């Protein structure tokens, strides 16, 4: 694991015990709606085998598990062991398996999954094209992957609002929990993150059909990927 990856892993381990509470505060509870939207775009069906990458405390994992039912299977994957431990504590579903692994080197065979999700993970990987290649490799032909993340809006007014909100609301809330440095990291990471059309292009280069859907004024977005059933 690279030094940069270790730093990011440390950030998520440090915030793990406060992660869910801060998500609720920061988003006014709206993150639950965004996650429901993301799972809907991944189109999980009863009996499917799905994977939630960069699963954090497991919200998307558990939503997938509800959709696939007890005849299906869901893998929650994260490389931050403390975050994964909290996900395990919150879950008793027997058809969820928690796996400590890096999205750049996943321990799954080709064409394993009927669907995939990722929440707030793509922005934090050190090699976005490589992570997209891994997602492409592990999902079946015809499968969909839905990737939720913060996004830099195209409209200047929304961009200014997002910066103000991160610096004036998010960071002070995190400071109260002793996590100022970890949450101050978010805004610079959003500025570096490829915008919607760039995300689509990167995904198409590895073979996906891709559409990026801006939500909340473009301050967030869901990248929806489909692996073609045959080489076009």
C-alpha positions as a Markdown table, in Angstrom:
| # | Residue | x | y | z |
|---|---|---|---|---|
| 1 | Unk | 0.0 | 0.0 | 0.0 |
| 2 | Unk | 1.4 | 3.4 | -0.9 |
| 3 | Unk | 2.1 | 6.1 | 1.6 |
| 4 | Unk | -0.8 | 8.2 | 0.3 |
| 5 | Unk | -3.2 | 5.2 | 0.6 |
| 6 | Unk | -2.0 | 4.7 | 4.2 |
| 7 | Unk | -2.7 | 8.3 | 5.0 |
| 8 | Unk | -6.3 | 8.0 | 3.7 |
| 9 | Unk | -6.7 | 4.7 | 5.5 |
| 10 | Unk | -5.6 | 6.5 | 8.7 |
| 11 | Unk | -8.2 | 9.3 | 8.2 |
| 12 | Unk | -11.1 | 6.9 | 7.9 |
| 13 | Unk | -9.9 | 4.8 | 10.9 |
| 14 | Unk | -9.7 | 8.1 | 12.9 |
| 15 | Unk | -13.2 | 9.2 | 12.1 |
| 16 | Unk | -14.8 | 5.8 | 12.3 |
| 17 | Unk | -16.4 | 6.2 | 15.8 |
| 18 | Unk | -17.9 | 9.6 | 14.9 |
| 19 | Unk | -18.7 | 8.9 | 11.2 |
| 20 | Unk | -22.4 | 8.1 | 11.4 |
| 21 | Unk | -23.2 | 11.0 | 13.8 |
| 22 | Unk | -21.3 | 13.5 | 11.7 |
| 23 | Unk | -22.9 | 12.3 | 8.5 |
| 24 | Unk | -26.4 | 12.9 | 10.0 |
| 25 | Unk | -25.4 | 16.4 | 11.3 |
| 26 | Unk | -23.6 | 17.5 | 8.2 |
| 27 | Unk | -26.3 | 16.4 | 5.7 |
| 28 | Unk | -29.3 | 17.1 | 8.0 |
| 29 | Unk | -30.1 | 13.3 | 7.6 |
| 30 | Unk | -30.3 | 13.7 | 3.8 |
| 31 | Unk | -27.5 | 11.3 | 3.2 |
| 32 | Unk | -29.9 | 8.4 | 3.8 |
| 33 | Unk | -32.0 | 9.6 | 0.8 |
| 34 | Unk | -28.9 | 9.9 | -1.4 |
| 35 | Unk | -27.9 | 6.3 | -0.5 |
| 36 | Unk | -31.4 | 5.0 | -1.3 |
| 37 | Unk | -31.1 | 6.6 | -4.7 |
| 38 | Unk | -27.7 | 5.1 | -5.3 |
| 39 | Unk | -28.9 | 1.6 | -4.5 |
| 40 | Unk | -31.9 | 2.1 | -6.8 |
| 41 | Unk | -29.5 | 3.0 | -9.7 |
| 42 | Unk | -27.5 | -0.2 | -9.0 |
| 43 | Unk | -30.7 | -2.2 | -9.7 |
| 44 | Unk | -30.2 | -5.1 | -7.2 |
| 45 | Unk | -32.7 | -7.9 | -7.4 |
| 46 | Unk | -33.8 | -10.7 | -5.1 |
| 47 | Unk | -31.2 | -13.5 | -5.1 |
| 48 | Unk | -28.4 | -11.3 | -6.6 |
| 49 | Unk | -24.8 | -11.3 | -5.4 |
| 50 | Unk | -23.7 | -7.7 | -4.9 |
| 51 | Unk | -20.7 | -5.7 | -3.5 |
| 52 | Unk | -20.5 | -2.4 | -1.7 |
| 53 | Unk | -17.0 | -1.0 | -2.1 |
| 54 | Unk | -15.4 | 1.4 | 0.4 |
| 55 | Unk | -18.4 | 0.4 | 2.5 |
| 56 | Unk | -17.5 | 2.6 | 5.6 |
| 57 | Unk | -20.0 | 1.8 | 8.3 |
| 58 | Unk | -22.1 | -0.2 | 6.0 |
| 59 | Unk | -25.2 | 1.8 | 5.2 |
| 60 | Unk | -25.2 | 1.0 | 1.5 |
| 61 | Unk | -24.2 | -2.6 | 2.2 |
| 62 | Unk | -27.3 | -3.1 | 4.4 |
| 63 | Unk | -29.6 | -1.4 | 1.8 |
| 64 | Unk | -28.3 | -3.8 | -0.8 |
| 65 | Unk | -28.9 | -6.7 | 1.6 |
| 66 | Unk | -32.5 | -5.7 | 1.9 |
| 67 | Unk | -32.9 | -5.7 | -1.8 |
| 68 | Unk | -31.2 | -9.1 | -2.6 |
| 69 | Unk | -32.9 | -10.8 | 0.4 |
| 70 | Unk | -31.8 | -13.9 | 2.2 |
| 71 | Unk | -31.4 | -15.8 | -1.0 |
| 72 | Unk | -28.8 | -13.3 | -2.2 |
| 73 | Unk | -25.4 | -12.3 | -0.9 |
| 74 | Unk | -23.7 | -8.9 | -0.3 |
| 75 | Unk | -20.0 | -8.2 | 0.4 |
| 76 | Unk | -19.1 | -5.0 | 2.3 |
| 77 | Unk | -15.5 | -4.1 | 1.4 |
| 78 | Unk | -13.3 | -1.5 | 3.1 |
| 79 | Unk | -9.6 | -1.1 | 3.7 |
| 80 | Unk | -9.9 | 0.8 | 7.0 |
| 81 | Unk | -10.1 | -1.9 | 9.7 |
| 82 | Unk | -11.7 | 0.3 | 12.4 |
| 83 | Unk | -14.4 | 1.4 | 10.0 |
| 84 | Unk | -15.1 | -2.2 | 9.0 |
| 85 | Unk | -15.3 | -3.2 | 12.7 |
| 86 | Unk | -18.1 | -0.7 | 13.2 |
| 87 | Unk | -19.9 | -1.9 | 10.1 |
| 88 | Unk | -19.8 | -5.5 | 11.6 |
| 89 | Unk | -21.1 | -4.3 | 14.9 |
| 90 | Unk | -24.1 | -2.6 | 13.2 |
| 91 | Unk | -25.1 | -5.7 | 11.2 |
| 92 | Unk | -26.5 | -9.1 | 12.1 |
| 93 | Unk | -27.6 | -10.1 | 8.6 |
| 94 | Unk | -26.2 | -13.6 | 7.8 |
| 95 | Unk | -26.1 | -12.9 | 4.0 |
| 96 | Unk | -23.6 | -10.0 | 4.5 |
| 97 | Unk | -19.9 | -10.8 | 4.5 |
| 98 | Unk | -17.4 | -8.1 | 5.5 |
| 99 | Unk | -14.1 | -8.1 | 3.7 |
| 100 | Unk | -11.0 | -6.0 | 4.5 |
| 101 | Unk | -9.5 | -5.2 | 1.1 |
| 102 | Unk | -8.3 | -2.3 | -1.1 |
| 103 | Unk | -10.5 | -1.3 | -4.1 |
| 104 | Unk | -7.3 | -1.2 | -6.2 |
| 105 | Unk | -6.7 | -4.9 | -5.7 |
| 106 | Unk | -9.9 | -6.8 | -4.9 |
| 107 | Unk | -9.9 | -10.4 | -3.9 |
| 108 | Unk | -12.7 | -11.5 | -6.2 |
| 109 | Unk | -12.8 | -13.4 | -9.4 |
| 110 | Unk | -13.7 | -11.8 | -12.7 |
| 111 | Unk | -17.5 | -11.5 | -13.4 |
| 112 | Unk | -18.6 | -12.3 | -9.9 |
| 113 | Unk | -21.2 | -9.6 | -9.0 |
| 114 | Unk | -24.7 | -8.7 | -10.3 |
| 115 | Unk | -24.3 | -5.2 | -9.0 |
| 116 | Unk | -22.0 | -2.8 | -7.1 |
| 117 | Unk | -22.2 | 0.4 | -5.1 |
| 118 | Unk | -19.6 | 2.8 | -3.7 |
| 119 | Unk | -20.2 | 5.8 | -1.4 |
| 120 | Unk | -17.7 | 8.5 | -1.0 |
| 121 | Unk | -14.9 | 6.2 | -2.1 |
| 122 | Unk | -13.8 | 7.0 | -5.7 |
| 123 | Unk | -12.8 | 10.5 | -4.7 |
| 124 | Unk | -10.4 | 9.1 | -2.1 |
| 125 | Unk | -8.6 | 6.4 | -4.1 |
| 126 | Unk | -5.1 | 7.2 | -5.2 |
| 127 | Unk | -5.7 | 5.7 | -8.7 |
| 128 | Unk | -9.2 | 6.3 | -10.1 |
| 129 | Unk | -8.7 | 4.6 | -13.5 |
| 130 | Unk | -7.3 | 1.5 | -11.7 |
| 131 | Unk | -10.2 | 1.3 | -9.3 |
| 132 | Unk | -12.7 | 1.6 | -12.2 |
| 133 | Unk | -10.8 | -1.2 | -14.0 |
| 134 | Unk | -11.2 | -3.4 | -10.9 |
| 135 | Unk | -14.9 | -2.6 | -10.7 |
| 136 | Unk | -15.3 | -3.5 | -14.4 |
| 137 | Unk | -13.4 | -6.8 | -13.8 |
| 138 | Unk | -15.5 | -8.0 | -10.9 |
| 139 | Unk | -19.0 | -7.2 | -12.2 |
| 140 | Unk | -20.8 | -9.5 | -14.6 |
| 141 | Unk | -21.7 | -8.4 | -18.1 |
| 142 | Unk | -24.9 | -6.4 | -18.0 |
| 143 | Unk | -24.4 | -5.5 | -14.3 |
| 144 | Unk | -24.6 | -1.9 | -13.0 |
| 145 | Unk | -22.5 | -0.1 | -10.5 |
| 146 | Unk | -23.6 | 3.2 | -8.8 |
| 147 | Unk | -21.0 | 5.5 | -7.3 |
| 148 | Unk | -22.1 | 8.3 | -5.0 |
| 149 | Unk | -19.8 | 11.1 | -4.1 |
| 150 | Unk | -19.4 | 14.8 | -3.4 |
| 151 | Unk | -18.9 | 16.8 | -6.6 |
| 152 | Unk | -17.7 | 20.3 | -7.7 |
| 153 | Unk | -20.8 | 22.1 | -9.1 |
| 154 | Unk | -20.6 | 23.6 | -12.6 |
| 155 | Unk | -22.5 | 26.7 | -11.4 |
| 156 | Unk | -20.3 | 29.3 | -9.5 |
| 157 | Unk | -23.1 | 30.1 | -7.0 |
| 158 | Unk | -23.4 | 26.4 | -6.0 |
| 159 | Unk | -19.7 | 26.1 | -5.9 |
| 160 | Unk | -19.4 | 29.0 | -3.6 |
| 161 | Unk | -22.1 | 27.6 | -1.3 |
| 162 | Unk | -20.4 | 24.2 | -1.1 |
| 163 | Unk | -17.1 | 25.8 | -0.1 |
| 164 | Unk | -18.8 | 28.0 | 2.4 |
| 165 | Unk | -20.7 | 25.0 | 3.9 |
| 166 | Unk | -17.6 | 22.8 | 4.1 |
| 167 | Unk | -15.5 | 25.5 | 5.7 |
| 168 | Unk | -18.1 | 27.2 | 7.9 |
| 169 | Unk | -20.4 | 24.3 | 9.0 |
| 170 | Unk | -18.6 | 21.0 | 8.4 |
| 171 | Unk | -15.1 | 21.7 | 9.7 |
| 172 | Unk | -16.4 | 23.4 | 12.9 |
| 173 | Unk | -18.7 | 20.5 | 13.7 |
| 174 | Unk | -15.8 | 18.1 | 13.1 |
| 175 | Unk | -13.6 | 20.3 | 15.3 |
| 176 | Unk | -16.0 | 19.7 | 18.2 |
| 177 | Unk | -15.2 | 16.0 | 17.9 |
| 178 | Unk | -11.5 | 16.5 | 17.6 |
| 179 | Unk | -11.5 | 15.7 | 13.9 |
| 180 | Unk | -10.8 | 19.1 | 12.3 |
| 181 | Unk | -7.9 | 18.0 | 10.2 |
| 182 | Unk | -9.7 | 14.9 | 8.9 |
| 183 | Unk | -12.8 | 16.9 | 7.7 |
| 184 | Unk | -10.8 | 19.8 | 6.4 |
| 185 | Unk | -9.5 | 17.3 | 3.9 |
| 186 | Unk | -12.9 | 17.0 | 2.2 |
| 187 | Unk | -13.0 | 20.4 | 0.3 |
| 188 | Unk | -9.5 | 20.0 | -1.3 |
| 189 | Unk | -10.4 | 16.5 | -2.3 |
| 190 | Unk | -13.6 | 17.7 | -4.0 |
| 191 | Unk | -11.7 | 20.3 | -5.9 |
| 192 | Unk | -9.3 | 17.6 | -7.2 |
| 193 | Unk | -12.0 | 15.1 | -8.1 |
| 194 | Unk | -12.8 | 14.8 | -11.8 |
| 195 | Unk | -16.2 | 16.4 | -12.6 |
| 196 | Unk | -19.1 | 14.4 | -14.1 |
| 197 | Unk | -18.1 | 14.4 | -17.8 |
| 198 | Unk | -14.5 | 13.5 | -16.8 |
| 199 | Unk | -15.8 | 10.6 | -14.7 |
| 200 | Unk | -17.9 | 9.4 | -17.6 |
| 201 | Unk | -14.8 | 9.5 | -19.9 |
| 202 | Unk | -12.6 | 7.6 | -17.4 |
| 203 | Unk | -15.2 | 4.9 | -17.0 |
| 204 | Unk | -15.8 | 4.6 | -20.7 |
| 205 | Unk | -12.1 | 4.1 | -21.3 |
| 206 | Unk | -12.2 | 0.9 | -19.2 |
| 207 | Unk | -15.2 | -0.4 | -21.1 |
| 208 | Unk | -18.3 | 0.9 | -19.2 |
| 209 | Unk | -21.3 | 2.8 | -20.5 |
| 210 | Unk | -21.5 | 5.7 | -18.1 |
| 211 | Unk | -23.8 | 8.4 | -17.0 |
| 212 | Unk | -23.2 | 10.9 | -14.2 |
| 213 | Unk | -26.3 | 12.3 | -12.5 |
| 214 | Unk | -25.8 | 15.6 | -10.5 |
| 215 | Unk | -27.9 | 15.9 | -7.4 |
| 216 | Unk | -28.4 | 18.6 | -4.8 |
| 217 | Unk | -27.5 | 21.4 | -7.2 |
| 218 | Unk | -24.4 | 19.4 | -8.4 |
| 219 | Unk | -22.8 | 19.4 | -5.0 |
| 220 | Unk | -23.1 | 15.6 | -5.2 |
| 221 | Unk | -23.4 | 13.2 | -8.0 |
| 222 | Unk | -24.1 | 9.5 | -8.8 |
| 223 | Unk | -22.0 | 7.9 | -11.5 |
| 224 | Unk | -24.0 | 5.0 | -13.0 |
| 225 | Unk | -22.0 | 2.4 | -14.9 |
| 226 | Unk | -23.1 | -0.5 | -17.0 |
| 227 | Unk | -20.8 | -3.3 | -18.2 |
| 228 | Unk | -21.9 | -4.2 | -21.7 |
| 229 | Unk | -23.1 | -7.8 | -22.2 |
| 230 | Unk | -20.8 | -8.1 | -25.2 |
| 231 | Unk | -17.8 | -6.3 | -26.6 |
| 232 | Unk | -19.2 | -3.5 | -28.9 |
